[in-house]
Amino acid sequence: MDLSITRSENLKPKPNDAKLGFGTLFTDHMLNMDYSLEGGWQAARIEPYGSIEMDPATMFLHYGQGVFEGLKAYRTDSGQIQLFRPQENFKRLNRSCRRMCIPEIDEDFALESLKQLISLEKDWVPGAPETSLYIRPTIVAMDPFLGVRASHTYRYFVILSPVGAYYPEGFNPVKILVTSELVRAVRGGVGEAKTPGNYAASLLAGERAHEAGYTQVLWLDGVEQKYLEEVGAMNIFFVIDDEIITPELNGSILPGVTRKSVIALAKHWNQKVTERKISLDEIIDAHAAGSLKEAFGSGTAAVISPVGEIKSGDNVITINNNQTGPVAQKLYDAITGIQYGKAEDPLGWVVPVA
Ligand code: COI
């Protein structure tokens, strides 16, 4: 497929790398592509960053038929720009598309066109420690129609945002609250798809956690409300004795790329890592027995986020004295080392841009 490029004539000033927040600034260009039943995916184009015009009846606005991804481009010390496992994100985008009845995109083209967009915007990839260029590929249903069915037209777009830390806590341990009455997703629902509704569904519990002085919500399964699923918008891991444990993918958990990378690295290090159901009771018991060593979240935005405290009802447990543990630290160092080209890339995850 051809990719046309229209350059912006009004380039924005670049931000100060040392002062970047998350998701507030956007680069000069974006990628757009449209889908119709007759033409399939077509008219791929890099254009100046700008609004998407929508009829007020646009289906995405009413029924939320859409999917998105999140990945990052990193600047190495030598100035090379690189991506971390981008093929995994496009594979997951298509998996989310299948769940949401959205036509899949060509994964090779998605990667090639992303590389072209980033090449054009390479001066926007920040160089200060722990900064990166966050990439947001998105697909939304575009038919102006109020009946409930899958749309016949779609827009794919990619926007880029220079970012610093996602959480104000940075890499320091966060306090999380178990929510018992609200759930994020249910088995058979859309929890494993990266679709906007899952994030909307998380907001009320997130607000209640904040009001109670907690950073994140620890989500229980939506059927028995017994098993742990995710933390905030991240996957969750525990270290019990010498074993790393994470909930198995059950249909309501997002298959995180960082999650997959943590599991692969731990296996590469010959460390025991298990994917299985984990109940909240098991974690409380392991804490009481002294075998719960660490807990941490994993995600693209924060990479590894240590958990220092979990509150469930009247039960409050403190993990590893509210300090970052050695497993979380080793994983954070290894993954960010690979991403920024400071460490060996033993599993071949880095993809250079241009
Ligand atoms: C992540 O990358 O960990 C997320 O899912 C957060 C993102 C929605 C900003």
Coordinates of C-alpha atoms and ligand atoms in Angstrom, one line a residue:
M1 CA 0.0 0.0 0.0
D2 CA 1.2 3.5 -0.8
L3 CA 1.8 6.0 2.0
S4 CA 1.6 9.7 1.0
I5 CA 3.3 12.4 3.1
T6 CA 2.1 16.0 3.5
R7 CA 4.5 18.0 5.7
S8 CA 3.3 20.6 8.2
E9 CA 4.2 24.1 7.5
N10 CA 3.8 25.2 11.1
L11 CA 6.1 23.2 13.2
K12 CA 5.5 23.5 17.0
P13 CA 8.3 24.4 19.4
K14 CA 9.8 21.2 21.1
P15 CA 9.3 20.9 24.8
N16 CA 12.0 20.7 27.5
D17 CA 12.8 17.0 27.8
A18 CA 13.5 17.2 31.5
K19 CA 9.9 18.5 32.3
L20 CA 7.8 16.1 30.4
G21 CA 4.5 14.8 31.9
F22 CA 2.4 12.1 30.3
G23 CA 0.1 12.5 27.3
T24 CA -0.4 16.2 27.1
L25 CA 1.8 17.2 24.1
F26 CA 1.6 15.9 20.5
T27 CA 4.0 16.0 17.6
D28 CA 3.5 17.8 14.3
H29 CA 2.2 14.9 12.2
M30 CA -0.1 11.9 12.4
L31 CA -0.9 8.9 10.3
N32 CA -4.4 8.4 8.9
M33 CA -6.0 5.6 7.0
D34 CA -9.7 4.8 6.1
Y35 CA -11.7 1.7 5.7
S36 CA -14.8 1.1 3.6
L37 CA -16.6 -2.1 2.6
E38 CA -15.8 -1.5 -1.1
G39 CA -12.2 -0.4 -0.8
G40 CA -10.9 -2.1 2.4
W41 CA -8.2 -0.2 4.2
Q42 CA -6.9 2.6 1.9
A43 CA -5.6 6.1 1.6
A44 CA -2.8 5.8 4.1
R45 CA -1.3 9.2 4.7
I46 CA 1.0 11.1 7.0
E47 CA -0.4 14.6 7.5
P48 CA -0.1 17.5 9.8
Y49 CA -1.6 16.7 13.3
G50 CA -5.2 17.8 13.4
S51 CA -8.8 17.2 14.4
I52 CA -10.8 14.4 13.0
E53 CA -14.2 15.7 11.8
M54 CA -17.1 13.5 13.0
D55 CA -20.8 13.6 12.3
P56 CA -22.6 13.8 15.7
A57 CA -24.1 10.4 14.8
T58 CA -20.7 8.7 14.3
M59 CA -21.1 5.2 15.7
F60 CA -17.9 5.3 17.8
L61 CA -19.3 8.3 19.8
H62 CA -22.4 6.3 20.7
Y63 CA -21.5 2.7 21.0
G64 CA -17.7 2.8 21.6
Q65 CA -16.7 0.5 18.8
G66 CA -13.0 1.2 18.8
V67 CA -9.6 -0.3 19.8
F68 CA -6.2 1.2 20.6
E69 CA -2.6 0.4 21.4
G70 CA 0.2 1.9 23.4
L71 CA 3.9 1.5 22.7
K72 CA 7.0 3.6 22.8
A73 CA 10.0 4.8 20.8
Y74 CA 13.3 5.3 22.7
R75 CA 16.4 7.3 22.0
T76 CA 19.6 5.5 22.8
D77 CA 22.8 7.3 24.0
S78 CA 24.2 7.1 20.5
G79 CA 21.0 8.9 19.1
Q80 CA 19.5 5.8 17.5
I81 CA 15.7 5.6 17.7
Q82 CA 14.2 2.2 18.5
L83 CA 11.0 0.4 19.3
F84 CA 10.3 -2.4 21.8
R85 CA 8.4 -5.4 20.4
P86 CA 6.1 -3.4 18.1
Q87 CA 4.9 -6.5 16.3
E88 CA 3.3 -7.6 19.6
N89 CA 1.3 -4.4 19.7
F90 CA 0.0 -4.8 16.1
K91 CA -0.8 -8.4 16.7
R92 CA -2.8 -7.4 19.8
L93 CA -4.5 -4.6 17.9
N94 CA -5.8 -7.1 15.4
R95 CA -6.9 -9.4 18.2
S96 CA -8.8 -6.5 19.8
C97 CA -10.3 -5.8 16.3
R98 CA -11.6 -9.4 16.0
R99 CA -13.4 -9.1 19.4
M100 CA -14.9 -5.7 18.5
C101 CA -15.9 -6.7 14.9
I102 CA -13.5 -4.2 13.4
P103 CA -11.6 -5.1 10.1
E104 CA -8.0 -6.1 10.8
I105 CA -5.1 -4.1 9.4
D106 CA -2.0 -5.4 7.7
E107 CA 0.5 -5.7 10.6
D108 CA 3.6 -5.3 8.3
F109 CA 2.2 -2.1 6.8
A110 CA 1.3 -0.8 10.2
L111 CA 4.9 -1.2 11.4
E112 CA 6.4 0.2 8.2
S113 CA 4.2 3.2 8.2
L114 CA 4.8 3.8 11.9
K115 CA 8.6 3.7 11.2
Q116 CA 8.1 6.4 8.5
L117 CA 6.0 8.6 10.8
I118 CA 8.6 8.3 13.6
S119 CA 11.5 9.0 11.1
L120 CA 9.7 12.2 10.1
E121 CA 9.2 13.1 13.8
K122 CA 12.6 11.9 15.1
D123 CA 13.5 15.2 16.7
W124 CA 10.4 14.8 19.0
V125 CA 11.9 11.6 20.6
P126 CA 13.1 13.0 23.9
G127 CA 16.6 12.1 25.3
A128 CA 16.4 12.8 29.0
P129 CA 16.4 9.8 31.3
E130 CA 13.2 7.8 31.5
T131 CA 11.5 9.8 28.7
S132 CA 10.3 8.3 25.4
L133 CA 7.9 9.0 22.5
Y134 CA 4.5 7.3 23.4
I135 CA 2.7 6.0 20.3
R136 CA -1.0 5.6 20.2
P137 CA -2.5 3.7 17.3
T138 CA -6.3 3.8 17.3
I139 CA -9.2 2.6 15.2
V140 CA -12.7 4.0 15.5
A141 CA -16.1 3.2 13.9
M142 CA -17.1 6.1 11.5
D143 CA -20.6 5.3 10.1
P144 CA -23.0 8.1 10.9
F145 CA -25.8 5.7 12.1
L146 CA -27.7 5.1 15.3
G147 CA -28.6 1.4 14.9
V148 CA -26.6 -1.1 16.9
R149 CA -24.4 -3.1 14.5
A150 CA -20.8 -3.1 13.4
S151 CA -19.9 0.0 11.4
H152 CA -19.1 -0.3 7.7
T153 CA -16.4 2.5 7.8
Y154 CA -13.5 3.1 10.1
R155 CA -10.6 5.5 10.7
Y156 CA -7.1 4.2 11.7
F157 CA -4.9 6.9 13.1
V158 CA -1.6 7.1 15.0
I159 CA -0.6 10.0 17.2
L160 CA 2.8 10.5 19.0
S161 CA 3.4 12.1 22.4
P162 CA 6.7 12.8 24.0
V163 CA 6.4 11.6 27.6
G164 CA 8.1 11.3 31.0
A165 CA 6.8 9.2 34.0
Y166 CA 3.2 8.0 33.9
Y167 CA 2.8 8.0 37.7
P168 CA 3.9 10.9 39.9
E169 CA 5.4 8.2 42.3
G170 CA 7.8 7.2 39.5
F171 CA 9.4 3.9 40.5
N172 CA 8.4 4.2 44.2
P173 CA 6.0 1.6 45.6
V174 CA 2.3 2.5 45.3
K175 CA -0.6 1.8 47.7
I176 CA -3.5 -0.2 46.1
L177 CA -7.1 -0.8 47.2
V178 CA -9.1 -4.0 46.5
T179 CA -12.5 -3.1 45.2
S180 CA -15.2 -5.6 46.1
E181 CA -18.3 -4.1 44.5
L182 CA -17.1 -2.8 41.2
V183 CA -15.5 -4.9 38.6
R184 CA -13.5 -4.0 35.5
A185 CA -14.4 -6.9 33.2
V186 CA -16.2 -10.2 33.2
R187 CA -15.5 -13.6 31.5
G188 CA -16.9 -13.5 28.0
G189 CA -16.8 -9.7 28.0
V190 CA -14.2 -7.4 26.4
G191 CA -11.6 -7.3 29.2
E192 CA -8.9 -8.9 27.1
A193 CA -9.4 -6.4 24.2
K194 CA -7.7 -3.0 24.4
T195 CA -11.0 -1.1 23.9
P196 CA -12.0 2.3 25.4
G197 CA -15.0 1.0 27.4
N198 CA -12.7 -1.0 29.8
Y199 CA -11.0 2.2 30.8
A200 CA -14.3 4.0 31.2
A201 CA -15.5 1.1 33.4
S202 CA -12.4 1.5 35.6
L203 CA -12.9 5.2 36.5
L204 CA -15.4 5.1 39.4
A205 CA -13.4 2.6 41.3
G206 CA -10.3 4.6 40.6
E207 CA -11.9 7.7 42.0
R208 CA -13.0 5.9 45.1
A209 CA -9.5 4.6 45.6
H210 CA -8.0 8.1 45.3
E211 CA -10.5 9.4 47.8
A212 CA -9.4 6.8 50.2
G213 CA -5.7 7.7 49.7
Y214 CA -4.8 4.9 47.3
T215 CA -3.1 5.2 43.9
Q216 CA -4.7 2.2 42.1
V217 CA -7.4 -0.4 42.3
L218 CA -6.6 -4.1 42.6
W219 CA -9.3 -5.7 40.4
L220 CA -10.9 -9.0 41.4
D221 CA -12.5 -11.3 38.8
G222 CA -16.1 -10.4 37.8
V223 CA -17.6 -13.8 38.5
E224 CA -16.6 -14.9 42.0
Q225 CA -14.8 -11.7 43.1
K226 CA -12.2 -14.0 44.5
Y227 CA -9.3 -14.1 42.1
L228 CA -6.9 -11.2 41.3
E229 CA -7.0 -9.9 37.7
E230 CA -5.2 -6.6 37.2
V231 CA -3.9 -3.5 39.1
G232 CA -5.1 -0.1 37.7
A233 CA -4.4 -0.3 34.0
M234 CA -1.6 -2.8 34.5
N235 CA -1.0 -6.5 34.8
I236 CA -0.1 -7.8 38.3
F237 CA 2.7 -10.0 39.6
F238 CA 3.6 -11.5 43.0
V239 CA 6.8 -13.1 44.3
I240 CA 6.0 -15.8 46.8
D241 CA 9.1 -17.4 48.2
D242 CA 11.3 -17.8 45.0
E243 CA 8.4 -18.0 42.5
I244 CA 7.1 -15.2 40.3
I245 CA 3.3 -15.6 39.9
T246 CA 0.8 -13.8 37.7
P247 CA -2.9 -14.4 36.9
E248 CA -3.3 -16.7 33.9
L249 CA -5.0 -15.0 30.9
N250 CA -8.7 -16.0 31.3
G251 CA -10.5 -13.8 28.8
S252 CA -11.0 -10.8 31.1
I253 CA -7.3 -9.9 31.6
L254 CA -5.4 -7.7 29.0
P255 CA -2.5 -9.7 27.5
G256 CA 0.2 -7.1 28.3
V257 CA 3.3 -6.9 26.2
T258 CA 5.3 -6.0 29.3
R259 CA 3.6 -8.9 31.1
K260 CA 4.8 -11.2 28.3
S261 CA 8.3 -9.7 28.5
V262 CA 8.5 -10.2 32.3
I263 CA 7.6 -13.9 31.9
A264 CA 10.0 -14.4 29.1
L265 CA 12.9 -12.7 30.9
A266 CA 12.3 -14.6 34.1
K267 CA 12.3 -17.9 32.2
H268 CA 15.5 -16.8 30.4
W269 CA 17.1 -16.3 33.8
N270 CA 15.9 -19.8 34.9
Q271 CA 13.7 -18.3 37.5
K272 CA 10.4 -20.1 38.3
V273 CA 7.5 -18.2 36.8
T274 CA 3.9 -19.5 36.9
E275 CA 0.7 -18.3 35.2
R276 CA -2.3 -19.4 37.3
K277 CA -5.3 -18.3 39.2
I278 CA -4.4 -16.4 42.4
S279 CA -7.0 -15.7 45.0
L280 CA -6.9 -12.6 47.3
D281 CA -7.0 -15.0 50.2
E282 CA -3.9 -16.8 49.0
I283 CA -2.0 -13.4 49.0
I284 CA -3.3 -12.5 52.5
D285 CA -2.2 -16.0 53.8
A286 CA 1.2 -15.8 52.1
H287 CA 1.7 -12.4 53.7
A288 CA 0.8 -13.8 57.1
A289 CA 3.2 -16.7 56.6
G290 CA 6.0 -14.3 55.6
S291 CA 6.3 -15.9 52.1
L292 CA 4.9 -12.9 50.1
K293 CA 8.1 -11.1 49.1
E294 CA 7.0 -8.7 46.4
A295 CA 4.1 -7.4 44.4
F296 CA 4.3 -5.2 41.3
G297 CA 2.3 -4.1 38.3
S298 CA 3.6 -4.2 34.7
G299 CA 2.6 -2.0 31.7
T300 CA 4.0 0.0 28.8
A301 CA 3.5 3.3 30.5
A302 CA 5.2 2.6 33.8
V303 CA 7.1 -0.6 32.9
I304 CA 7.3 -2.0 36.4
S305 CA 5.4 -0.4 39.3
P306 CA 6.1 -1.9 42.8
V307 CA 3.2 -2.3 45.2
G308 CA 4.0 -1.4 48.8
E309 CA 0.6 -1.8 50.4
I310 CA -2.7 -3.6 49.7
K311 CA -5.9 -2.8 51.5
S312 CA -8.9 -5.1 51.4
G313 CA -11.7 -4.2 53.8
D314 CA -10.1 -3.9 57.2
N315 CA -7.1 -5.9 56.2
V316 CA -4.0 -3.8 55.3
I317 CA -0.8 -5.6 54.3
T318 CA 2.6 -4.0 53.8
I319 CA 4.8 -5.7 51.3
N320 CA 8.6 -5.7 51.6
N321 CA 8.5 -2.8 54.1
N322 CA 7.0 -0.6 51.4
Q323 CA 10.3 -0.8 49.5
T324 CA 11.1 -1.8 45.9
G325 CA 12.1 -5.4 46.0
P326 CA 15.0 -7.1 44.1
V327 CA 12.9 -8.9 41.5
A328 CA 11.0 -5.7 40.6
Q329 CA 14.3 -3.8 40.4
K330 CA 16.0 -6.4 38.3
L331 CA 13.1 -6.6 35.8
Y332 CA 12.9 -2.8 35.6
D333 CA 16.6 -2.5 35.0
A334 CA 16.6 -5.3 32.4
I335 CA 13.6 -4.1 30.5
T336 CA 14.5 -0.4 30.4
G337 CA 18.1 -1.4 29.7
I338 CA 16.9 -3.2 26.5
Q339 CA 14.5 -0.4 25.6
Y340 CA 17.2 2.3 25.8
G341 CA 19.9 0.2 24.2
K342 CA 22.0 0.2 27.4
A343 CA 21.9 -3.5 28.0
E344 CA 22.1 -6.7 25.9
D345 CA 18.9 -7.7 24.1
P346 CA 19.1 -11.4 24.6
L347 CA 15.6 -12.2 23.1
G348 CA 15.8 -9.9 20.1
W349 CA 13.1 -7.5 21.0
V350 CA 14.4 -4.2 19.8
V351 CA 13.4 -2.9 16.3
P352 CA 15.4 0.0 15.0
V353 CA 13.6 2.9 13.3
A354 CA 15.0 3.6 9.8
Ligands
COI1 C1 -0.1 1.0 30.2 O1 0.7 1.2 29.3 O2 0.3 0.4 31.2 C2 -1.5 1.3 30.1 O3 -2.3 0.5 29.9 C3 -1.8 2.7 30.4 C4 -2.3 3.5 29.2 C5 -3.7 3.2 29.0 C6 -2.0 4.9 29.4

